[in-house]
Structures are given as C-alpha cells and as structure tokens.
Amino acid sequence: MSDRIFLDTNILVYAFDKEIPVKQTRAKDLLKNLFESVTCFISTQVISEFCNIGIKKMRPALDDATLAEFTALIPESQIHIITKQDILNAIGNTTRLGLSYWDALIVAASLSADCEILYTEDLQDGFRIGNRLTIVNPFR
C-alpha cells in the first residue's frame, strides 16, 4: 500500500510561482500526485490559503479564472473538509507541539485524513507526530 500524502499550501503556491524554477518543478511533480493518485490529499484550508495568496501576494496575481479552473480540477474525494474535531485537535496541538494555529490545523487535517506524510517546508523536516505522521520538506 502506498503512503497517504498530504500537501501543504506552499506546494500549491510554488507550483504556480515562476520565480524559483527548481521549487516550481518539484512542486508540480508533487501536485501531479494530487490529480493522479487516490493517496494524496489537501484540505479546504489549503485551497483557501492558496486562493488568498494567489490573489493578494503572488505577482503577477492569479486571476479568478485560473483559481477556479485549478480548484475545479481537484478530485472531490481528495479534499479533506476541515471539521470541528480538526479545529479542536489543532487548538491542542498549538501548545502541545509548539505550532502556530494554522500549522496545527494542517497537522490535524493530515492526521484526520489518515496520512503518513505531510509535505511542507513550514515545519521541521523529519519531525514525527505521534508515530503516525512524518514531516517531509520536499525542497531540501
């Protein structure tokens, strides 16, 4: 069985960011898994953060059509909808793991989706959470 993988927002951002071609290539390879593998997931939080960054921070900004088209392509079965339990778990992880609330919510969603790997550059590479989730920085 393949590892279940969760993608953080920065993977999506780099896939569209032409400023760092090496990261863009790697991010596109990872993102390809989202569209081709049933073992790759993102959350509603990740999609929302990506849209916000695409509109407000990326230069040039991503237009509405690009964001809508990309979002429409994401397989519904691979989107983890943030639940009240995810929020409660994130609140607990903020203090217990010393994470920001938003990073803790990504971790909670990853665990809730039964993922073994979380691809992100925001957390310590190789860090293990509860013998269930390994943080992997794909850009190292």
mmCIF file of C-alpha atoms in Angstrom:
data_model
loop_
_atom_site.group_PDB
_atom_site.id
_atom_site.type_symbol
_atom_site.label_atom_id
_atom_site.label_comp_id
_atom_site.label_asym_id
_atom_site.label_seq_id
_atom_site.Cartn_x
_atom_site.Cartn_y
_atom_site.Cartn_z
ATOM 1 C CA MET A 1 0.000 0.000 0.000
ATOM 2 C CA SER A 2 1.264 3.487 -0.837
ATOM 3 C CA ASP A 3 1.790 6.082 1.835
ATOM 4 C CA ARG A 4 -1.047 8.546 2.182
ATOM 5 C CA ILE A 5 0.313 12.021 1.490
ATOM 6 C CA PHE A 6 -0.968 15.444 2.487
ATOM 7 C CA LEU A 7 0.138 18.614 0.676
ATOM 8 C CA ASP A 8 0.543 21.934 2.451
ATOM 9 C CA THR A 9 -0.294 25.266 0.844
ATOM 10 C CA ASN A 10 3.305 26.078 -0.087
ATOM 11 C CA ILE A 11 3.327 23.149 -2.531
ATOM 12 C CA LEU A 12 0.446 24.707 -4.473
ATOM 13 C CA VAL A 13 1.979 28.183 -4.344
ATOM 14 C CA TYR A 14 5.359 27.035 -5.682
ATOM 15 C CA ALA A 15 3.667 25.122 -8.497
ATOM 16 C CA PHE A 16 2.411 28.473 -9.826
ATOM 17 C CA ASP A 17 5.436 30.601 -8.833
ATOM 18 C CA LYS A 18 7.892 31.072 -11.687
ATOM 19 C CA GLU A 19 10.403 32.960 -9.529
ATOM 20 C CA ILE A 20 12.098 29.799 -8.220
ATOM 21 C CA PRO A 21 12.126 27.280 -11.100
ATOM 22 C CA VAL A 22 13.694 24.435 -9.095
ATOM 23 C CA LYS A 23 10.949 24.623 -6.475
ATOM 24 C CA GLN A 24 8.306 25.059 -9.156
ATOM 25 C CA THR A 25 9.391 21.860 -10.909
ATOM 26 C CA ARG A 26 9.399 19.865 -7.657
ATOM 27 C CA ALA A 27 6.041 21.319 -6.589
ATOM 28 C CA LYS A 28 4.478 20.465 -9.953
ATOM 29 C CA ASP A 29 5.719 16.879 -9.599
ATOM 30 C CA LEU A 30 4.118 16.625 -6.153
ATOM 31 C CA LEU A 31 0.931 18.291 -7.311
ATOM 32 C CA LYS A 32 0.663 15.799 -10.148
ATOM 33 C CA ASN A 33 0.104 13.162 -7.423
ATOM 34 C CA LEU A 34 -2.983 15.030 -6.312
ATOM 35 C CA PHE A 35 -4.561 14.538 -9.711
ATOM 36 C CA GLU A 36 -3.289 11.014 -10.389
ATOM 37 C CA SER A 37 -3.208 9.230 -7.026
ATOM 38 C CA VAL A 38 -6.005 8.405 -4.638
ATOM 39 C CA THR A 39 -3.496 8.544 -1.772
ATOM 40 C CA CYS A 40 -2.760 12.292 -1.986
ATOM 41 C CA PHE A 41 -4.872 14.867 -0.121
ATOM 42 C CA ILE A 42 -5.286 18.554 0.579
ATOM 43 C CA SER A 43 -7.773 20.330 2.811
ATOM 44 C CA THR A 44 -10.284 23.094 2.390
ATOM 45 C CA GLN A 45 -7.854 25.227 4.419
ATOM 46 C CA VAL A 46 -5.066 24.595 1.888
ATOM 47 C CA ILE A 47 -7.294 25.534 -1.044
ATOM 48 C CA SER A 48 -8.489 28.692 0.726
ATOM 49 C CA GLU A 49 -4.971 29.769 1.707
ATOM 50 C CA PHE A 50 -3.755 29.126 -1.844
ATOM 51 C CA CYS A 51 -6.541 31.248 -3.342
ATOM 52 C CA ASN A 52 -5.830 34.064 -0.889
ATOM 53 C CA ILE A 53 -2.091 34.021 -1.649
ATOM 54 C CA GLY A 54 -2.756 33.765 -5.379
ATOM 55 C CA ILE A 55 -4.935 36.874 -5.277
ATOM 56 C CA LYS A 56 -3.133 39.005 -2.696
ATOM 57 C CA LYS A 57 0.543 38.039 -2.655
ATOM 58 C CA MET A 58 1.603 36.459 -5.937
ATOM 59 C CA ARG A 59 2.997 38.768 -8.593
ATOM 60 C CA PRO A 60 1.502 38.725 -11.027
ATOM 61 C CA ALA A 61 -1.649 37.802 -9.137
ATOM 62 C CA LEU A 62 -3.538 34.735 -10.272
ATOM 63 C CA ASP A 63 -6.820 35.636 -11.926
ATOM 64 C CA ASP A 64 -10.197 34.308 -10.854
ATOM 65 C CA ALA A 65 -10.468 32.001 -13.862
ATOM 66 C CA THR A 66 -7.120 30.328 -13.115
ATOM 67 C CA LEU A 67 -8.011 29.802 -9.460
ATOM 68 C CA ALA A 68 -11.482 28.486 -10.289
ATOM 69 C CA GLU A 69 -10.176 26.163 -13.006
ATOM 70 C CA PHE A 70 -7.470 24.757 -10.749
ATOM 71 C CA THR A 71 -9.874 24.238 -7.851
ATOM 72 C CA ALA A 72 -12.434 22.551 -10.114
ATOM 73 C CA LEU A 73 -9.794 20.023 -11.219
ATOM 74 C CA ILE A 74 -9.080 18.790 -7.677
ATOM 75 C CA PRO A 75 -10.762 15.421 -7.119
ATOM 76 C CA GLU A 76 -13.515 15.869 -4.546
ATOM 77 C CA SER A 77 -12.548 12.608 -2.824
ATOM 78 C CA GLN A 78 -9.083 14.002 -2.118
ATOM 79 C CA ILE A 79 -10.233 17.168 -0.385
ATOM 80 C CA HIS A 80 -10.386 16.882 3.380
ATOM 81 C CA ILE A 81 -13.091 19.174 4.710
ATOM 82 C CA ILE A 82 -11.996 20.799 7.969
ATOM 83 C CA THR A 83 -14.234 19.625 10.804
ATOM 84 C CA LYS A 84 -14.937 20.885 14.289
ATOM 85 C CA GLN A 85 -12.822 17.997 15.626
ATOM 86 C CA ASP A 86 -9.897 19.122 13.431
ATOM 87 C CA ILE A 87 -10.194 22.593 14.953
ATOM 88 C CA LEU A 88 -10.260 21.189 18.495
ATOM 89 C CA ASN A 89 -7.241 18.982 17.725
ATOM 90 C CA ALA A 90 -5.408 21.991 16.266
ATOM 91 C CA ILE A 91 -6.070 24.003 19.404
ATOM 92 C CA GLY A 92 -4.499 21.201 21.464
ATOM 93 C CA ASN A 93 -1.553 20.827 19.065
ATOM 94 C CA THR A 94 -0.764 24.530 19.172
ATOM 95 C CA THR A 95 0.506 24.266 22.741
ATOM 96 C CA ARG A 96 1.486 20.598 22.804
ATOM 97 C CA LEU A 97 3.598 20.739 19.638
ATOM 98 C CA GLY A 98 4.531 24.414 19.777
ATOM 99 C CA LEU A 99 2.964 25.179 16.388
ATOM 100 C CA SER A 100 1.074 28.161 15.061
ATOM 101 C CA TYR A 101 -2.659 27.518 14.973
ATOM 102 C CA TRP A 102 -2.667 27.341 11.143
ATOM 103 C CA ASP A 103 0.208 24.819 11.048
ATOM 104 C CA ALA A 104 -1.503 22.842 13.804
ATOM 105 C CA LEU A 105 -4.688 22.753 11.711
ATOM 106 C CA ILE A 106 -2.729 21.385 8.720
ATOM 107 C CA VAL A 107 -1.310 18.674 11.007
ATOM 108 C CA ALA A 108 -4.773 17.894 12.401
ATOM 109 C CA ALA A 109 -6.236 17.602 8.904
ATOM 110 C CA SER A 110 -3.339 15.378 7.795
ATOM 111 C CA LEU A 111 -3.940 13.045 10.721
ATOM 112 C CA SER A 112 -7.700 13.100 10.211
ATOM 113 C CA ALA A 113 -7.163 12.070 6.572
ATOM 114 C CA ASP A 114 -5.006 9.165 7.834
ATOM 115 C CA CYS A 115 -1.924 10.469 6.039
ATOM 116 C CA GLU A 116 1.556 9.213 6.905
ATOM 117 C CA ILE A 117 3.465 12.039 5.174
ATOM 118 C CA LEU A 118 2.926 15.794 5.229
ATOM 119 C CA TYR A 119 4.841 17.652 2.520
ATOM 120 C CA THR A 120 5.629 21.167 3.746
ATOM 121 C CA GLU A 121 8.552 23.483 4.158
ATOM 122 C CA ASP A 122 6.933 25.195 7.144
ATOM 123 C CA LEU A 123 7.768 22.525 9.721
ATOM 124 C CA GLN A 124 10.934 20.664 10.697
ATOM 125 C CA ASP A 125 11.941 18.081 8.106
ATOM 126 C CA GLY A 126 11.834 14.566 9.550
ATOM 127 C CA PHE A 127 9.728 15.558 12.575
ATOM 128 C CA ARG A 128 7.373 12.751 13.618
ATOM 129 C CA ILE A 129 3.998 13.383 15.165
ATOM 130 C CA GLY A 130 2.545 10.602 17.274
ATOM 131 C CA ASN A 131 4.279 7.824 15.315
ATOM 132 C CA ARG A 132 1.673 8.474 12.619
ATOM 133 C CA LEU A 133 2.818 11.451 10.579
ATOM 134 C CA THR A 134 6.237 12.381 9.211
ATOM 135 C CA ILE A 135 7.005 15.917 8.087
ATOM 136 C CA VAL A 136 8.929 15.999 4.806
ATOM 137 C CA ASN A 137 10.395 19.151 3.264
ATOM 138 C CA PRO A 138 10.370 18.263 -0.433
ATOM 139 C CA PHE A 139 12.605 21.211 -1.318
ATOM 140 C CA ARG A 140 15.668 20.123 0.687
#
